[in-house]
Amino acid sequence: MSEAKIIDGNLFSERLRQTVAERVRELRVDHHVTPGLAVVLVGEDPASQVYVRNKRKRAVEVGMNSFEHTLAADTTEHELLTLIAGLNDDPAVHGILVQLPLPTHIDEQKVIAAIRPEKDVDGFHPWNVGMLASGGVGMVPCTPFGCLLLLKDQLGSLTGLKAIVVGRSNIVGKPMAHLLLRESCTVTIAHSRTRDLPAEIGQADIVIAAVGRPEMIKGEWLKPGATVIDVGINRVPAAEPGKTRLVGDVDFASAKAVAGAITPVPGGVGPMTIACLLRNTVVAAARLNRVALAGGEDWA
Ligand code: NDP
């Protein structure tokens, strides 16, 4: 059997960001609305600082306004909630993203629930979670939505395909399973208590790996020809002493010999997350201003 097609998330996300830029222009020129994304960072976690910097850079590139709020690690929950209340009321802000994790003295769920659901571009607010689960229109979490776009680009219709999502977190696994169900896949959700993971994976046409364990899923477990989307981002020691490298949750070398198509790490799902965040911000700006954008359903 020939080797798997490598799904190029860099290329796909670049195309998506170009489309976002077109929609931003449409909103600005035709409707006098410049989409605005507010990103809130509490504390000095180096990884979070990098994410926030990238989000700002990409938002500005597509012509959006970017509002960055960097707060000290000892900011109180009350202070953060007050900031969010202000952003909720600010007409220039259409998307609000609070970078997680938050310092432990702040109740994350309370903060997420304080964001106006229409501006919750992460899709983590209970209202948006409920809308996704009940088939309504809300904000869809960025990483699973990015995975879905890659899958549909690769496979077209997903109807009737067997999909397994390995991982049941609120930010990836669960929303991913709902999205696949919405596409009429037959969905299995696996987790750390799943009895025979290789056997479950062996039946799936689509495998979504969102576990956080380096190269855990082996090529031998896969159904030949399966489409594999690897969400995992794990830093492991590199061959060169003192250096590290990124790997996914799937053992790429063995998987690419069996899969039909597979996302690499890095360069697969990772770049899709920010592109989908920008897309969500445009959708939020359009909805808040009651504007119907070109591009149909995908932008409604
Ligand atoms: P969590 O730690 O929140 O969830 C991991 C899930 O994997 C849990 O449901 C856990 O099961 C399950 N799990 C753990 N061990 C096993 C096992 N041995 N067999 C089967 N299932 C197992 O992680 P996240 O969902 O937040 O993230 C998952 C990965 O995706 C991480 O590597 C993260 O870095 C990456 N990520 C990448 C993003 C991107 O932009 N590309 C965005 C977000 C995350 P249980 O519930 O039973 O404990």
CSV table of C-alpha atoms and ligand atoms in Angstrom, one decimal, residues 143 166-169 171-173 190-193 197 210-213 216 231-234 249 269-270 273, ligand 1:
chain,number,residue,atom,x,y,z
A,143,THR,CA,-9.4,23.4,17.4
A,166,VAL,CA,-9.5,9.7,21.6
A,167,GLY,CA,-9.8,12.1,24.5
A,168,ARG,CA,-12.9,13.6,26.2
A,169,SER,CA,-11.8,17.1,27.2
A,171,ILE,CA,-12.0,22.0,24.7
A,172,VAL,CA,-11.2,19.3,22.1
A,173,GLY,CA,-12.7,15.8,22.6
A,190,ALA,CA,-12.4,6.9,23.9
A,191,HIS,CA,-10.6,7.9,27.1
A,192,SER,CA,-8.2,6.6,29.7
A,193,ARG,CA,-10.7,4.0,30.9
A,197,LEU,CA,-8.2,1.1,22.5
A,210,ALA,CA,-6.5,14.4,21.5
A,211,VAL,CA,-4.8,12.7,24.3
A,212,GLY,CA,-1.6,14.6,25.2
A,213,ARG,CA,0.6,11.5,25.2
A,216,MET,CA,0.8,6.8,21.8
A,231,VAL,CA,-4.3,17.2,17.7
A,232,GLY,CA,-1.6,16.4,20.2
A,233,ILE,CA,1.3,18.8,20.8
A,234,ASN,CA,4.0,17.1,23.0
A,249,ASP,CA,-0.2,11.7,20.0
A,269,VAL,CA,-4.0,21.0,13.3
A,270,GLY,CA,-1.9,23.6,15.2
A,273,THR,CA,-6.7,26.8,15.6
B,1,NDP,P1,-6.7,16.8,28.3
B,1,NDP,O1,-5.5,16.4,29.2
B,1,NDP,O2,-7.7,17.8,28.9
B,1,NDP,O3,-7.5,15.5,27.9
B,1,NDP,C1,-6.8,14.4,27.5
B,1,NDP,C2,-7.8,13.2,27.3
B,1,NDP,O4,-7.0,12.1,26.9
B,1,NDP,C3,-8.6,12.8,28.5
B,1,NDP,O5,-9.9,12.7,28.1
B,1,NDP,C4,-8.0,11.5,28.9
B,1,NDP,O6,-8.9,10.6,29.5
B,1,NDP,C5,-7.5,11.0,27.6
B,1,NDP,N1,-6.4,10.0,27.8
B,1,NDP,C6,-5.3,10.1,28.6
B,1,NDP,N2,-4.6,9.0,28.6
B,1,NDP,C7,-5.2,8.2,27.7
B,1,NDP,C8,-4.9,6.8,27.3
B,1,NDP,N3,-3.9,6.2,27.7
B,1,NDP,N4,-5.8,6.3,26.5
B,1,NDP,C9,-6.9,6.9,26.0
B,1,NDP,N5,-7.2,8.2,26.4
B,1,NDP,C10,-6.4,8.8,27.3
B,1,NDP,O7,-6.0,17.3,27.0
B,1,NDP,P2,-6.6,18.3,25.8
B,1,NDP,O8,-7.9,17.8,25.2
B,1,NDP,O9,-6.6,19.7,26.4
B,1,NDP,O10,-5.4,18.2,24.8
B,1,NDP,C11,-5.1,17.0,24.2
B,1,NDP,C12,-3.8,17.3,23.3
B,1,NDP,O11,-4.1,18.2,22.3
B,1,NDP,C13,-2.6,17.8,24.1
B,1,NDP,O12,-1.4,17.3,23.5
B,1,NDP,C14,-2.7,19.3,23.8
B,1,NDP,O13,-1.5,19.9,23.9
B,1,NDP,C15,-3.2,19.3,22.4
B,1,NDP,N6,-4.0,20.5,22.0
B,1,NDP,C16,-3.6,21.1,20.8
B,1,NDP,C17,-4.3,22.2,20.3
B,1,NDP,C18,-4.0,22.7,19.0
B,1,NDP,O14,-4.2,23.9,18.7
B,1,NDP,N7,-3.5,21.9,18.1
B,1,NDP,C19,-5.3,22.8,21.1
B,1,NDP,C20,-5.7,22.1,22.3
B,1,NDP,C21,-5.0,21.0,22.7
B,1,NDP,P3,-9.7,10.8,30.9
B,1,NDP,O15,-10.8,11.8,30.6
B,1,NDP,O16,-10.2,9.5,31.2
B,1,NDP,O17,-8.7,11.3,31.8
